[in-house]
Coordinates of C-alpha atoms and ligand atoms in Angstrom, one line a residue:
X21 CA 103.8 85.1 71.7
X22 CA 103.1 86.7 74.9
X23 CA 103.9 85.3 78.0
X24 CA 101.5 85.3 81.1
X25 CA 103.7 84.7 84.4
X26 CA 101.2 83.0 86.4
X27 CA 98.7 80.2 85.9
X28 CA 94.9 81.0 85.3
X29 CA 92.6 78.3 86.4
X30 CA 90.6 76.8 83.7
X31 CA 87.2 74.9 84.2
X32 CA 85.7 73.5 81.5
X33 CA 82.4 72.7 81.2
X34 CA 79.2 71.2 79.2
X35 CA 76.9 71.4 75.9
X36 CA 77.4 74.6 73.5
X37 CA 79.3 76.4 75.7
X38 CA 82.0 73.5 75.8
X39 CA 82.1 73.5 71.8
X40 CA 82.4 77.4 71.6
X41 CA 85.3 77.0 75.1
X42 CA 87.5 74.4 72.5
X43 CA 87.0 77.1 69.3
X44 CA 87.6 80.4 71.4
X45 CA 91.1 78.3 72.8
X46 CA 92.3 76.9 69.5
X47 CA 91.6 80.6 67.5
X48 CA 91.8 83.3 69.8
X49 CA 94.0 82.2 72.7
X50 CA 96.5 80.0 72.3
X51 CA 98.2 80.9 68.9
X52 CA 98.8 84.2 71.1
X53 CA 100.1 83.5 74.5
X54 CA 102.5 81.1 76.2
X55 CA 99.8 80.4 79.2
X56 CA 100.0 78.1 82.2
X57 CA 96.7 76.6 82.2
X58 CA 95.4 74.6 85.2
X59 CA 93.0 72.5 83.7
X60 CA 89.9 71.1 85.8
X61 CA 87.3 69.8 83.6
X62 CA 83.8 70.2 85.3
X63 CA 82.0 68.2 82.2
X64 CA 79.0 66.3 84.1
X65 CA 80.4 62.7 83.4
X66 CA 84.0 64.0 85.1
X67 CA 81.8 65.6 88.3
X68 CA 79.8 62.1 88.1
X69 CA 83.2 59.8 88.4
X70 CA 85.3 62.1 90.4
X71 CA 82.0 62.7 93.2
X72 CA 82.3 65.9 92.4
X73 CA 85.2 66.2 93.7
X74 CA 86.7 67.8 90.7
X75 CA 84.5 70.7 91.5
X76 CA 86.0 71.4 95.0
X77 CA 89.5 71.2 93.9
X78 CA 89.0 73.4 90.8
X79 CA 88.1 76.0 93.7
X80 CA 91.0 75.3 96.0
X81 CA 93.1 75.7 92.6
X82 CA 91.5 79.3 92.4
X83 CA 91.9 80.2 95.8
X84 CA 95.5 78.7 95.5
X85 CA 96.2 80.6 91.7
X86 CA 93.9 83.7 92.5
X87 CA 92.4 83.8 88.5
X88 CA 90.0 81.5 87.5
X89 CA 87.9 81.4 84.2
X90 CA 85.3 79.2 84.1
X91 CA 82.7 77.4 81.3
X92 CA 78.6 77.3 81.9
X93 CA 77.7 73.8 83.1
X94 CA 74.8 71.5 84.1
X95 CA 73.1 71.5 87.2
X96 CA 71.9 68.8 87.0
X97 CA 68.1 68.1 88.0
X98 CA 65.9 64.6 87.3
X99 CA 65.9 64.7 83.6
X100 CA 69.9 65.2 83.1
X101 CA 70.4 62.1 85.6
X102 CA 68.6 59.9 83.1
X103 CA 70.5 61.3 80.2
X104 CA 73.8 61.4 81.1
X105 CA 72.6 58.2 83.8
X106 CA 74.4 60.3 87.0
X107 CA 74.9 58.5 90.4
X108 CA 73.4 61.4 91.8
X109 CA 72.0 65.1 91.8
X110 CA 75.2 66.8 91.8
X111 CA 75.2 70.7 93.1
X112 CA 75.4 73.4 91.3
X113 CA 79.3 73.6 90.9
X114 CA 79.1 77.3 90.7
X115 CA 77.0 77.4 94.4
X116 CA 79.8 75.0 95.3
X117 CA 82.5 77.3 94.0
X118 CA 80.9 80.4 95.9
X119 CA 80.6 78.2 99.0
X120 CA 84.4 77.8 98.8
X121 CA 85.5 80.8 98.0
X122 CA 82.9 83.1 99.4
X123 CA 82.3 86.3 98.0
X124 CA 80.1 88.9 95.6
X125 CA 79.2 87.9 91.5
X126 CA 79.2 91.1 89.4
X127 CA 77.3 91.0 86.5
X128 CA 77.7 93.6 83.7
X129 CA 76.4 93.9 80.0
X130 CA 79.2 93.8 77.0
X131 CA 77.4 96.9 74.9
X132 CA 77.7 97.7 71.5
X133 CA 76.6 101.1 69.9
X134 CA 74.0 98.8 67.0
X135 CA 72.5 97.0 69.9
X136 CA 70.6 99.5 72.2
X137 CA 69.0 98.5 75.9
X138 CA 65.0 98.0 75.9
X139 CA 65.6 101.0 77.9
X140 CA 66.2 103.9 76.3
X141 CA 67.7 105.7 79.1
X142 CA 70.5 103.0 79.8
X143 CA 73.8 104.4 77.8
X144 CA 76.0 103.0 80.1
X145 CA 76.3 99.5 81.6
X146 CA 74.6 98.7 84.6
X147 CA 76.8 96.4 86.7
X148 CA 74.9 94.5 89.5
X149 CA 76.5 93.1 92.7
X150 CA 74.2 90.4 94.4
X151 CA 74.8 89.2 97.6
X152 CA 75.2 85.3 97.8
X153 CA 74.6 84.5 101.1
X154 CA 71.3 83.4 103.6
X155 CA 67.6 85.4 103.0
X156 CA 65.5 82.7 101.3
X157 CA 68.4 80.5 99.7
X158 CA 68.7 79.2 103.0
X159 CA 65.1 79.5 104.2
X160 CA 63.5 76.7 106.8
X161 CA 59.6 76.5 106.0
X162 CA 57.0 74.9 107.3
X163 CA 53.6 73.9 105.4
X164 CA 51.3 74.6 108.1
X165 CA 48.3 72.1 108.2
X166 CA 46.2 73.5 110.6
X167 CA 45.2 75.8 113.7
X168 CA 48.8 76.6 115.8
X169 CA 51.0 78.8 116.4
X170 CA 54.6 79.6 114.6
X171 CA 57.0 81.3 116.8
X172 CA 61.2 82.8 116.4
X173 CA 62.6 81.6 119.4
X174 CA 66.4 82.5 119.7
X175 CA 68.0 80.2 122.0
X176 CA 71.5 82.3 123.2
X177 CA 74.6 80.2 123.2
X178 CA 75.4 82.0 126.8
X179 CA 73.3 81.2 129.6
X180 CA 71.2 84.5 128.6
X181 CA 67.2 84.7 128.5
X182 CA 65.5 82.9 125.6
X183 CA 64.6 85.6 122.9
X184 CA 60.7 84.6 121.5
X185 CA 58.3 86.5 119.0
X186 CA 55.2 85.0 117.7
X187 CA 55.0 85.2 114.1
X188 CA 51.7 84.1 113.8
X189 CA 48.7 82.1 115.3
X190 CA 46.9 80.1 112.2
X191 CA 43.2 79.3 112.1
X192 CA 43.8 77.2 109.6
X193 CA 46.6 75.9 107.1
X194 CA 49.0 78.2 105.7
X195 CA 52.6 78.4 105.7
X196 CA 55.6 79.8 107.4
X197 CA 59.4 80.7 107.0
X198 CA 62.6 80.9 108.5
X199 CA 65.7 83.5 107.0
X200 CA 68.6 84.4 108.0
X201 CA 71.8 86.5 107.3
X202 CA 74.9 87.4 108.9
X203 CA 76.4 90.4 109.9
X204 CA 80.4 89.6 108.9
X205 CA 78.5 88.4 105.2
X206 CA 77.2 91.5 104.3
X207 CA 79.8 93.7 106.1
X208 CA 82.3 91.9 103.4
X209 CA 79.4 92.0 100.8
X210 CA 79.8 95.9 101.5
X211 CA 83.4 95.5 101.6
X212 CA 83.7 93.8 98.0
X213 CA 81.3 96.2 96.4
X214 CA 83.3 99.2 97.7
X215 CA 86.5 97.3 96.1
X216 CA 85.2 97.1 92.9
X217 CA 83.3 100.4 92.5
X218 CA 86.7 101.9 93.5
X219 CA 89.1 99.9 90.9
X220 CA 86.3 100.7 88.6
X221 CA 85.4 103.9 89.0
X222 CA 81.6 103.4 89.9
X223 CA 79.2 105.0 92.1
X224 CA 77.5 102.3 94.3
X225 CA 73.9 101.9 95.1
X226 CA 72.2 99.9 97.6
X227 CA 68.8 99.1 98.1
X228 CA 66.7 96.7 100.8
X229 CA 63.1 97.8 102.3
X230 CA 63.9 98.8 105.7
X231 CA 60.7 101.0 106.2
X232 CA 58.9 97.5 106.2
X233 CA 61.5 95.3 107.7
X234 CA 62.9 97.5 110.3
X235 CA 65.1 95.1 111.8
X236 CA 66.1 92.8 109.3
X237 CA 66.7 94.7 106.1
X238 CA 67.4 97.6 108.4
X239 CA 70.6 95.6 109.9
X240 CA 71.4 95.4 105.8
X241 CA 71.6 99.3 105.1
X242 CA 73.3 100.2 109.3
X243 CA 76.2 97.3 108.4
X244 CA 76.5 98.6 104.4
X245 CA 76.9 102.1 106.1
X246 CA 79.5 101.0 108.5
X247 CA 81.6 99.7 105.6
X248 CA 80.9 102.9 103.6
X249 CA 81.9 105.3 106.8
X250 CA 84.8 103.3 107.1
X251 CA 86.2 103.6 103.4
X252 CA 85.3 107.1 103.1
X253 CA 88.7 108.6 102.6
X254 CA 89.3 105.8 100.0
X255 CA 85.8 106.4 98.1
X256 CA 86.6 110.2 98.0
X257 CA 90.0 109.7 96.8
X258 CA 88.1 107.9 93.8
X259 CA 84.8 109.9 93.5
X260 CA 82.8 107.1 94.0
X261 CA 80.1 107.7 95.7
X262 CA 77.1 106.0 97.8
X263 CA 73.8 106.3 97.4
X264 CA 70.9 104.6 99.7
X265 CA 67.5 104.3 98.7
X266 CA 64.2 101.7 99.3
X267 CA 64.2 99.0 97.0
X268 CA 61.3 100.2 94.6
X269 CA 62.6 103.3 94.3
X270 CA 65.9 102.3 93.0
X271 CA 63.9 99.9 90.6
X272 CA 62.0 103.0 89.4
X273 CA 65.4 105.2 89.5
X274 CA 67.0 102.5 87.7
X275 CA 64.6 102.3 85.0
X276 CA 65.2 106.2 83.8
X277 CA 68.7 105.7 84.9
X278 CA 71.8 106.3 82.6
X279 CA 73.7 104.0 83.8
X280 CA 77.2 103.7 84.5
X281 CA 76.7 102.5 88.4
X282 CA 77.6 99.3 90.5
X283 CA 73.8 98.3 92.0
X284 CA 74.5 96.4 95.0
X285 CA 71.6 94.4 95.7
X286 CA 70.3 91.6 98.3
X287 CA 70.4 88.3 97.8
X288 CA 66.8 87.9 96.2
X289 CA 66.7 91.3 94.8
X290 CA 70.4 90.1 92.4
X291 CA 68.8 86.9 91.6
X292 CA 65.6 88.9 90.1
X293 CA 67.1 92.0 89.2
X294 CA 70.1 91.0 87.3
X295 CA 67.9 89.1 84.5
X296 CA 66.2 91.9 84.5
X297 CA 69.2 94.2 83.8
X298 CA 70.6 91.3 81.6
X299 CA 67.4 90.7 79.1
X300 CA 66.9 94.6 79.5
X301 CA 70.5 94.7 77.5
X302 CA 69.6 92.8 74.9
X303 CA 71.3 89.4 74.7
X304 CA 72.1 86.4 77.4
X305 CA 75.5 86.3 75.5
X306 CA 76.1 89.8 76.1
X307 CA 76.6 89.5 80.3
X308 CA 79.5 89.1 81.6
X309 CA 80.2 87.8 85.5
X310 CA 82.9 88.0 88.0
X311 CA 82.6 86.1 91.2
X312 CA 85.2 88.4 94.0
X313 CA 86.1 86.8 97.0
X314 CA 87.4 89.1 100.0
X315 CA 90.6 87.1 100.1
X316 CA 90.7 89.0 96.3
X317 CA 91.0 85.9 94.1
X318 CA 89.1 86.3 90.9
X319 CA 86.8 83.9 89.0
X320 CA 85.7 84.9 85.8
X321 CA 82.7 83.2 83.7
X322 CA 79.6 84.4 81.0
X323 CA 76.7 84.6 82.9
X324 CA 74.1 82.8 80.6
X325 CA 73.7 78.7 81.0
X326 CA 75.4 76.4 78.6
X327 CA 72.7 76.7 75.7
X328 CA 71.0 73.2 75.7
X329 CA 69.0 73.4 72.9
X330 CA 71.5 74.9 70.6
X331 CA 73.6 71.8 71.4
X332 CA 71.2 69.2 70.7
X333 CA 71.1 71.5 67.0
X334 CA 75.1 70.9 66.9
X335 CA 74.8 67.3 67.4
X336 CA 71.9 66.7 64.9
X337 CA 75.0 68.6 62.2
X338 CA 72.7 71.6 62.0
X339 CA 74.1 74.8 61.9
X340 CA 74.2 76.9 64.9
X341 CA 74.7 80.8 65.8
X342 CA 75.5 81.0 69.5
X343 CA 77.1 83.8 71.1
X344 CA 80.4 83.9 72.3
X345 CA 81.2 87.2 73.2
X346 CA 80.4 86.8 76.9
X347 CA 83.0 83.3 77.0
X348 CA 85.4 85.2 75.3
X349 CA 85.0 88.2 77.9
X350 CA 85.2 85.5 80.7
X351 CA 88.7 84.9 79.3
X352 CA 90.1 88.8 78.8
X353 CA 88.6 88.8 82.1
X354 CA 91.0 86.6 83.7
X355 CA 93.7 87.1 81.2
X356 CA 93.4 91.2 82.3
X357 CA 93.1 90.5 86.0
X358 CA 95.8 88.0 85.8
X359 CA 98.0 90.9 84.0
X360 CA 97.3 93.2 86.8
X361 CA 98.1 91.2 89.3
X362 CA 101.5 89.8 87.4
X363 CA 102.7 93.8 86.4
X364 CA 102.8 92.0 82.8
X365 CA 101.1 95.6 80.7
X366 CA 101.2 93.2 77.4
X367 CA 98.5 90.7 79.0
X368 CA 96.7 93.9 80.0
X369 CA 96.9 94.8 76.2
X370 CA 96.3 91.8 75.2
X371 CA 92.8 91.0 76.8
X372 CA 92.0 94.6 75.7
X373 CA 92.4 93.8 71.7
X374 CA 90.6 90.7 72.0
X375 CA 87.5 92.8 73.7
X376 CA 87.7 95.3 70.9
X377 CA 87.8 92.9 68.2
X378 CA 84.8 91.5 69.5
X379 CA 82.9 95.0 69.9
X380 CA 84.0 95.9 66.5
X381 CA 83.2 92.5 64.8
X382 CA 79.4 93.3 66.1
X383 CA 79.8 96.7 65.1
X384 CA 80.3 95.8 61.8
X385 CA 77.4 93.9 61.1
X386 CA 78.8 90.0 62.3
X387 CA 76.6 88.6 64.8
X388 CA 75.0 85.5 65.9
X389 CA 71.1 85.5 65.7
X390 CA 70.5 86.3 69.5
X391 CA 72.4 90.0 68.4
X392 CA 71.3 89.7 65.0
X393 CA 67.0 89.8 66.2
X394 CA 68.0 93.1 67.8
X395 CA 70.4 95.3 65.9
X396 CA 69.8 98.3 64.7
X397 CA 70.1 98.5 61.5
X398 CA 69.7 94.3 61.2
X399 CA 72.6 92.3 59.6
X400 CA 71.5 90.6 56.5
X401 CA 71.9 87.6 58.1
X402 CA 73.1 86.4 61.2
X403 CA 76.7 84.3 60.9
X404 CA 77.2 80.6 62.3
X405 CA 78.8 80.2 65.6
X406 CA 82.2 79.3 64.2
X407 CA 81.9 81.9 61.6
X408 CA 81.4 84.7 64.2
X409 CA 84.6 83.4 66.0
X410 CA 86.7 83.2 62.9
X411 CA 85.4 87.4 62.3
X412 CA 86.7 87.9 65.8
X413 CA 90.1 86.5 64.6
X414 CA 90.7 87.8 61.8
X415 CA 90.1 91.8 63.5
X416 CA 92.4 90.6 66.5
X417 CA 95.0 89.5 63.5
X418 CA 94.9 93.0 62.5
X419 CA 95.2 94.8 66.2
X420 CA 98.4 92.2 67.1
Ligands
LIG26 P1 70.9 79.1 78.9 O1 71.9 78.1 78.6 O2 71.3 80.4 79.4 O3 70.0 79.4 77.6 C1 68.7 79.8 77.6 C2 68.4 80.5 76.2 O4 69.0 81.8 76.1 C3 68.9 79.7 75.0 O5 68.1 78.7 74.6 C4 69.1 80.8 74.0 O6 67.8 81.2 73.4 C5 69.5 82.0 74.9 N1 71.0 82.1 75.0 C6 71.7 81.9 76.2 N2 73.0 82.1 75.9 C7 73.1 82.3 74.6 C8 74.3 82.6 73.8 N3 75.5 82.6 74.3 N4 74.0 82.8 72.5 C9 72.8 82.7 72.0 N5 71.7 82.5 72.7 C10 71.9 82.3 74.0 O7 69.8 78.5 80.0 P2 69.1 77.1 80.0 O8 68.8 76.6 78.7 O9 68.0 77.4 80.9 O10 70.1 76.2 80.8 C11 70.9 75.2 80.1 C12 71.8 74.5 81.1 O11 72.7 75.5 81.6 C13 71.1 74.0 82.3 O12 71.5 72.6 82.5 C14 71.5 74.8 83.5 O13 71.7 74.1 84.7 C15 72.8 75.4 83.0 N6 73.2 76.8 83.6 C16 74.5 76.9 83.9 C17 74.9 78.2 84.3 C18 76.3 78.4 84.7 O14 77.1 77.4 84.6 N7 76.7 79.5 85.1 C19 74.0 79.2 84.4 C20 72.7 79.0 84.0 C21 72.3 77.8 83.6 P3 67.2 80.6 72.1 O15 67.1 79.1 72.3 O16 66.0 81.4 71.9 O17 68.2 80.9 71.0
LIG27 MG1 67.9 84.7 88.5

């Protein structure tokens, strides 16, 4: 047994990913180490009773503990209300969780030499950083109906003049929006890129389209350059270094890239870009995620959804083959963070095995059918869900 010092927070969750959370516990954890789990269970039906309240103080637990791991769940929208009959539209627990928190999500693929990128280029992983806060995730639009005018009018909390630009005088209907974003956001969006591409050893790039937005995206690349002048002698000390560039030309860099690089990216430029990055990997159950706050507590989580339809499979008794490489990387994630941050080298080690006995369980030829479609050479056959984590077990046995 090895002991973890501290308490990781645990959040359970819903549908396949909750029947692959239970397996990847019972096999590959807790046979292993003498863990303090916090245990908040985010299943829909617990958000439902609790108000969702269960969802705030699994994030107070994190902030409280530092580690987190965390299962997919539902957001729910109208058709889950009628099947699990909710009071309400709960949020997204993970917008909740960020709201709480605050912070950057990294994303990076889990690669494995028999599954090669769409893109031939990409040898290395590709780890995106995507801003979470304001642009159009916090938009205020307006369906014009006819001739008007649409105006920004900044109204100064000081007794200083009125600040007004017309944005645009319709002849007819149209539309109009309203974004925002604040400097102290992305100076610590800038701040918790630097920190990672530092521990990690990766040279950052940053992108926005300041040539056509030259005072909104503009303010994004002067405040990111601020941050970067200001760790300088920290980023040379690590040989990171910083690269800016317009946005389309970092998506055409990127393309012919080799990887190996953080890619900070704007709010809406993440969101897109990171399922590109992810499907351009290969598998949904190949992407790991991190969400870093600046108060450096860690929550760790696979970045796909929790796999509706292979659920309704399990329940029907059929057999299923769902990934759970990026789960079980949610929890080395944690469990190697948690090490770190306890001076406990055997956790470290630990979360290191369990990585490599995944890799080399896919290496070998064992995968689930989302790997299996696009291995080179193809499996035989792809192996069921539980049969893929009993592989992974039986090649940690053998590392422990
Ligand atoms: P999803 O769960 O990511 O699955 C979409 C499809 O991707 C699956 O049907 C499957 O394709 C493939 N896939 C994803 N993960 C896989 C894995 N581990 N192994 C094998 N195949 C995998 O997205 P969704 O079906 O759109 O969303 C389902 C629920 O998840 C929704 O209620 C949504 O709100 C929630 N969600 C939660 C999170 C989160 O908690 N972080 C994130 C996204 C979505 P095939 O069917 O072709 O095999
Ligand atoms: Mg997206």
């Amino acid at each position: 047994m090895i002991t973890v010092k501290n308490p990781i927070v645990e959040m359970n969750g819903d549908e396949m990913t909750r029947v692959i959370w239970g397996m990847v516990k019972e096999r590959l954890l807790l046979p292993y180490l003498a863990i303090d789990l916090k245990a908040y269970d985010l299943h829909i039906k617990v958000r439902d009773e609790t108000d969702d309240r269960i969802t705030v103080e699994a994030a107070n637990a994190i902030a409280r503990y530092g580690v987190g791991v965390k299962c997919a769940t539902i957001t729910p929208n109208a058709a889950r209300i009628s099947e699990y009959g909710l009071k309400e539209q709960w949020k997204s627990p993970n917008g909740t969780i960020r709201a709480i928190l605050d912070g950057t999500v990294f994303r990076k693929p889990i690669m494995v030499a028999n599954i090669a990128p769409m893109v031939r280029s990409w040898v290395k992983p590709i780890t995106v950083a995507r801003h979470a806060y304001g642009d159009i995730y916090e938009n205020v639009e307006i369906q014009v109906p006819g001739p008007g005018k649409a105006a920004l009018v900044f109204t100064p909390a000081d007794d200083s003049a009125q600040i007004t630009r017309l944005i645009h005088e319709f002849d007819g209907p149209g539309v109009v929006m309203g974004v925002h974003n604040l400097d102290r956001s992305i100076r610590s969006f800038a701040q918790t890129c630097i920190a990672y591409a530092v521990s990690a050893k990766l040279d950052i790039w940053f992108a926005a389209k300041d040539t056509i937005s030259k005072t909104y995206h503009a303010r994004f690349r002067d405040v990111f350059q601020g941050e970067i002048d200001a760790h300088q002698a920290e980023l040379d000390a690590a040989g990171v270094t910083y690269f800016y560039t317009l946005i389309d030309d970092a998506v055409a860099r990127i393309m012919r890239h080799e990887g190996g690089i953080l890619w900070a990216c704007t709010n809406y430029d993440g969101d897109v870009m990171s399922d590109m990055i992810a499907s351009g990997y290969g598998s949904l159950g190949l992407m790991t995620s991190v969400l870093v706050s600046p108060s450096g507590v860690y929550e760790y989580e696979a970045a796909h959804g929790t796999v509706q339809k292979h659920y309704y499979r399990h329940l029907k008794g059929e057999r299923t083959s769902t990934n759970s490489a990026a789960t079980i990387y949610a929890w080395t994630g944690a469990l190697a963070k948690r090490g770190e941050l306890d001076g406990t080298p055997e956790v470290v080690s630990f979360a290191s095995k369990l990585e490599a006995a995944v890799v080399e369980t896919i290496k070998g030829g064992t995968m689930t059918g989302d790997m299996a479609r696009i291995a080179q050479p193809a499996p035989t056959e792809a192996v069921s869900t539980e049969e893929f984590i009993e592989a992974i077990e039986r090649k940690l046995e053998e590392k422990l």
